[in-house]
Short mmCIF file of C-alpha atoms in Angstrom, two decimals:
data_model
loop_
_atom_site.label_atom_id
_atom_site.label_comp_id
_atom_site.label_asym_id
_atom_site.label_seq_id
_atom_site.Cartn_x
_atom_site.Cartn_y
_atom_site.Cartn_z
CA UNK A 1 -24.19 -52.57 -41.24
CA UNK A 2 -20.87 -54.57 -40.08
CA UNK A 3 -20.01 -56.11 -43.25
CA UNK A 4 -20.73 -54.61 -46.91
CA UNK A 5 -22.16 -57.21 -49.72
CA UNK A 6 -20.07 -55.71 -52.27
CA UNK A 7 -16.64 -56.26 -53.97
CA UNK A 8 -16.48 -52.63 -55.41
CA UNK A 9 -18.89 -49.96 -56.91
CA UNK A 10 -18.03 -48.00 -59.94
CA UNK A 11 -20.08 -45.00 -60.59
CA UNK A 12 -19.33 -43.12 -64.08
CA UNK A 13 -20.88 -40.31 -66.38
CA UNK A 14 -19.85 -38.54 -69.85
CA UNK A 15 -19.05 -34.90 -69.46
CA UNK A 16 -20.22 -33.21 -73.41
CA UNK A 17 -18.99 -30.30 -75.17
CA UNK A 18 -21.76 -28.57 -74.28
CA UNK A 19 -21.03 -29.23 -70.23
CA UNK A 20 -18.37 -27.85 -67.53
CA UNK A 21 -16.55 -30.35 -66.73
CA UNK A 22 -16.09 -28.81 -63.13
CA UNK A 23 -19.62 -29.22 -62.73
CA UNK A 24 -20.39 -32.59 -63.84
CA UNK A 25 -16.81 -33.73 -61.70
CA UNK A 26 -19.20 -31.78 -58.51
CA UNK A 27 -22.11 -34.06 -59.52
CA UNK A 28 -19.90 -37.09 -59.61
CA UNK A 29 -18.40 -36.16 -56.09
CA UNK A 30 -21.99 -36.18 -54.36
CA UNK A 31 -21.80 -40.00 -54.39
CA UNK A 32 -17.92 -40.52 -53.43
CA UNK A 33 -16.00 -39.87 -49.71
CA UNK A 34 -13.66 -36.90 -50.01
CA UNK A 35 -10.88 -39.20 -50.23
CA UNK A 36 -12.10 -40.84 -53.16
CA UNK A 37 -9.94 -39.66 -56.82
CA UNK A 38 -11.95 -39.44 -59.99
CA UNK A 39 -10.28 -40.66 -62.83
CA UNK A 40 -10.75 -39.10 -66.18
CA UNK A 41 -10.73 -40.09 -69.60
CA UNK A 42 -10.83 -37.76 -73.00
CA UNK A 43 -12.86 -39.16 -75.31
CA UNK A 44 -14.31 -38.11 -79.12
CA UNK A 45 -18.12 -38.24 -80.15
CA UNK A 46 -19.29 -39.44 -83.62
CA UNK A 47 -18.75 -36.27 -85.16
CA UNK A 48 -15.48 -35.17 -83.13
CA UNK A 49 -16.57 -33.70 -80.41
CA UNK A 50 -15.20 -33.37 -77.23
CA UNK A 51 -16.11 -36.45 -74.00
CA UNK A 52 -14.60 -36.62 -70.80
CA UNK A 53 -15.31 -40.04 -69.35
CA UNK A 54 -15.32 -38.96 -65.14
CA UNK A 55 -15.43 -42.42 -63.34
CA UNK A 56 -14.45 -43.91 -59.43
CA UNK A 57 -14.69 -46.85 -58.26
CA UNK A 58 -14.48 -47.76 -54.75
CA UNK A 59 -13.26 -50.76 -53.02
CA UNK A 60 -13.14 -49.84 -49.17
CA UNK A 61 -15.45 -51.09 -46.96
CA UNK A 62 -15.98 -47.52 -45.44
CA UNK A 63 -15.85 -46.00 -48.77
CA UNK A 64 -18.81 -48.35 -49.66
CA UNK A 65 -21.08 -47.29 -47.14
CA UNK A 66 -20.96 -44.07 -47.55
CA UNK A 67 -21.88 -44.62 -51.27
CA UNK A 68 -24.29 -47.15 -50.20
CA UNK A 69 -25.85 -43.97 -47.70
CA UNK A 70 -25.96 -41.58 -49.85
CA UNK A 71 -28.28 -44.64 -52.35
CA UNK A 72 -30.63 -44.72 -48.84
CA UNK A 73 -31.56 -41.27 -49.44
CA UNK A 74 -33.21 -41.80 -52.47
CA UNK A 75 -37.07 -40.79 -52.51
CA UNK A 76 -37.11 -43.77 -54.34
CA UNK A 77 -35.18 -46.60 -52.55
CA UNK A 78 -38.29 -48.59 -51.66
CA UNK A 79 -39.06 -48.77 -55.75
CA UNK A 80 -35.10 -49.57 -56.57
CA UNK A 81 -35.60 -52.47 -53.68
CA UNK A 82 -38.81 -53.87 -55.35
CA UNK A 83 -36.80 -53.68 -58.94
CA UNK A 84 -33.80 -55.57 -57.74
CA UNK A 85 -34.72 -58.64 -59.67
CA UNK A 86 -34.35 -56.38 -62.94
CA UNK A 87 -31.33 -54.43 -61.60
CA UNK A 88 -28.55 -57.07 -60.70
CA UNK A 89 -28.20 -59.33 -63.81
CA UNK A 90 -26.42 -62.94 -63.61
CA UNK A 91 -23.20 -61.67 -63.01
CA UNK A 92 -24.37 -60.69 -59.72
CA UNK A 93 -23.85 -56.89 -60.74
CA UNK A 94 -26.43 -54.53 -59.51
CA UNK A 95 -27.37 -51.10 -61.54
CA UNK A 96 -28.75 -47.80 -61.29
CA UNK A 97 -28.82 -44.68 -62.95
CA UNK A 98 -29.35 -41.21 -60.91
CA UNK A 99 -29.91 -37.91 -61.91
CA UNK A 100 -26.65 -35.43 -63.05
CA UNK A 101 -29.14 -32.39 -62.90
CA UNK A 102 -30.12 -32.76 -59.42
CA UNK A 103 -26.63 -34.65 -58.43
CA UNK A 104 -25.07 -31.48 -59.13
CA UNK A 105 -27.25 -29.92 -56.75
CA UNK A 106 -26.69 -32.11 -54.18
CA UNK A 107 -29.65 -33.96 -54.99
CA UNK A 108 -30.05 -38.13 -55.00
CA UNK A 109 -32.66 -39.05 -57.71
CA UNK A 110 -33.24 -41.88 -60.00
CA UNK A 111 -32.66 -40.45 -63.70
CA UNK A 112 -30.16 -40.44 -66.39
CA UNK A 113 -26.50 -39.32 -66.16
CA UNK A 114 -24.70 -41.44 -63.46
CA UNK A 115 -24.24 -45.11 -63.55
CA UNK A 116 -23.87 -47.10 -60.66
CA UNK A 117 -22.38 -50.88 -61.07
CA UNK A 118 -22.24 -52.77 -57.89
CA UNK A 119 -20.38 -55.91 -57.64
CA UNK A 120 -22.62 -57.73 -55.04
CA UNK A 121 -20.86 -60.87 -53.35
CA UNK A 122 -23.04 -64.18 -52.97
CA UNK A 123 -21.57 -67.64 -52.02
CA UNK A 124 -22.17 -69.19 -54.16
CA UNK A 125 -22.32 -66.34 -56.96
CA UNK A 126 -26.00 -66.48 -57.85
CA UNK A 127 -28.33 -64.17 -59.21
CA UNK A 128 -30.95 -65.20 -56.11
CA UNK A 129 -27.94 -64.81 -53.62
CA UNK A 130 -27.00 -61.29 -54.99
CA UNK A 131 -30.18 -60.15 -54.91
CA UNK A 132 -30.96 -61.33 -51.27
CA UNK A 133 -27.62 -59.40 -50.05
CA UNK A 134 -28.01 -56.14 -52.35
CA UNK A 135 -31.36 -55.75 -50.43
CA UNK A 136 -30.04 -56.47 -47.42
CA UNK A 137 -27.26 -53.36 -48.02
CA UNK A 138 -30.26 -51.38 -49.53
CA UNK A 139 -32.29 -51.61 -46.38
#
């Protein structure tokens, strides 16, 4: 793939009192290049307790790709392609949530714990358009 489709990708999770932060950070980094810093934000729950906000977001072509390969090796990628009418909304953003649990083993797997938000470019910036190129990157 010569040219990426995207104008960044963020990918974020919450890190809970009852979690090591180290860990969760090591499920983060199985998305993101080595170069890639994690930025992190303390937060407070409803009843005061502790959040760390991990998030990245990356911007570099190269740094894309690799994001965008380690999406590929989903089980699932054929199901996220067929859903891509439900996962990029009209701002031409394109979502998916993977699996901490399994991140953290090194893992790729739809579930619950990471969010991915893609930016997908389209000239002119249509849903339609986005779609077209996020499968295109997805293929």
């Amino acid at each position: 793939m010569a040219s990426v489709p995207f104008h960044y990708i963020d990918l974020r999770t919450f890190c809970y009192a009852t979690e090591d932060d180290q860990r969760v950070e090591t499920a983060l980094e199985t998305y993101l290049p080595e170069e890639v810093e994690i930025d992190r934000m303390k937060s407070e729950g409803h009843h005061g307790d502790r959040i760390i906000v991990l998030s990245a977001r990356v911007e570099n072509a190269d740094e894309m790709r690799h994001v965008l390969g380690k999406l590929r090796e989903l089980a699932d990628i054929d199901q996220v392609r067929d859903e891509l009418d439900e996962r990029v909304d009209d701002n031409c953003s394109f979502f998916v949530s993977l699996d901490k649990q399994s991140a953290y083993r090194d893992t790729i797997e739809l579930g619950e714990g990471i969010t991915l938000r893609a930016k997908v470019e389209a000239y002119p910036a249509k849903k339609d358009a986005a779609v077209e190129n996020a499968r295109d990157a997805l293929a």
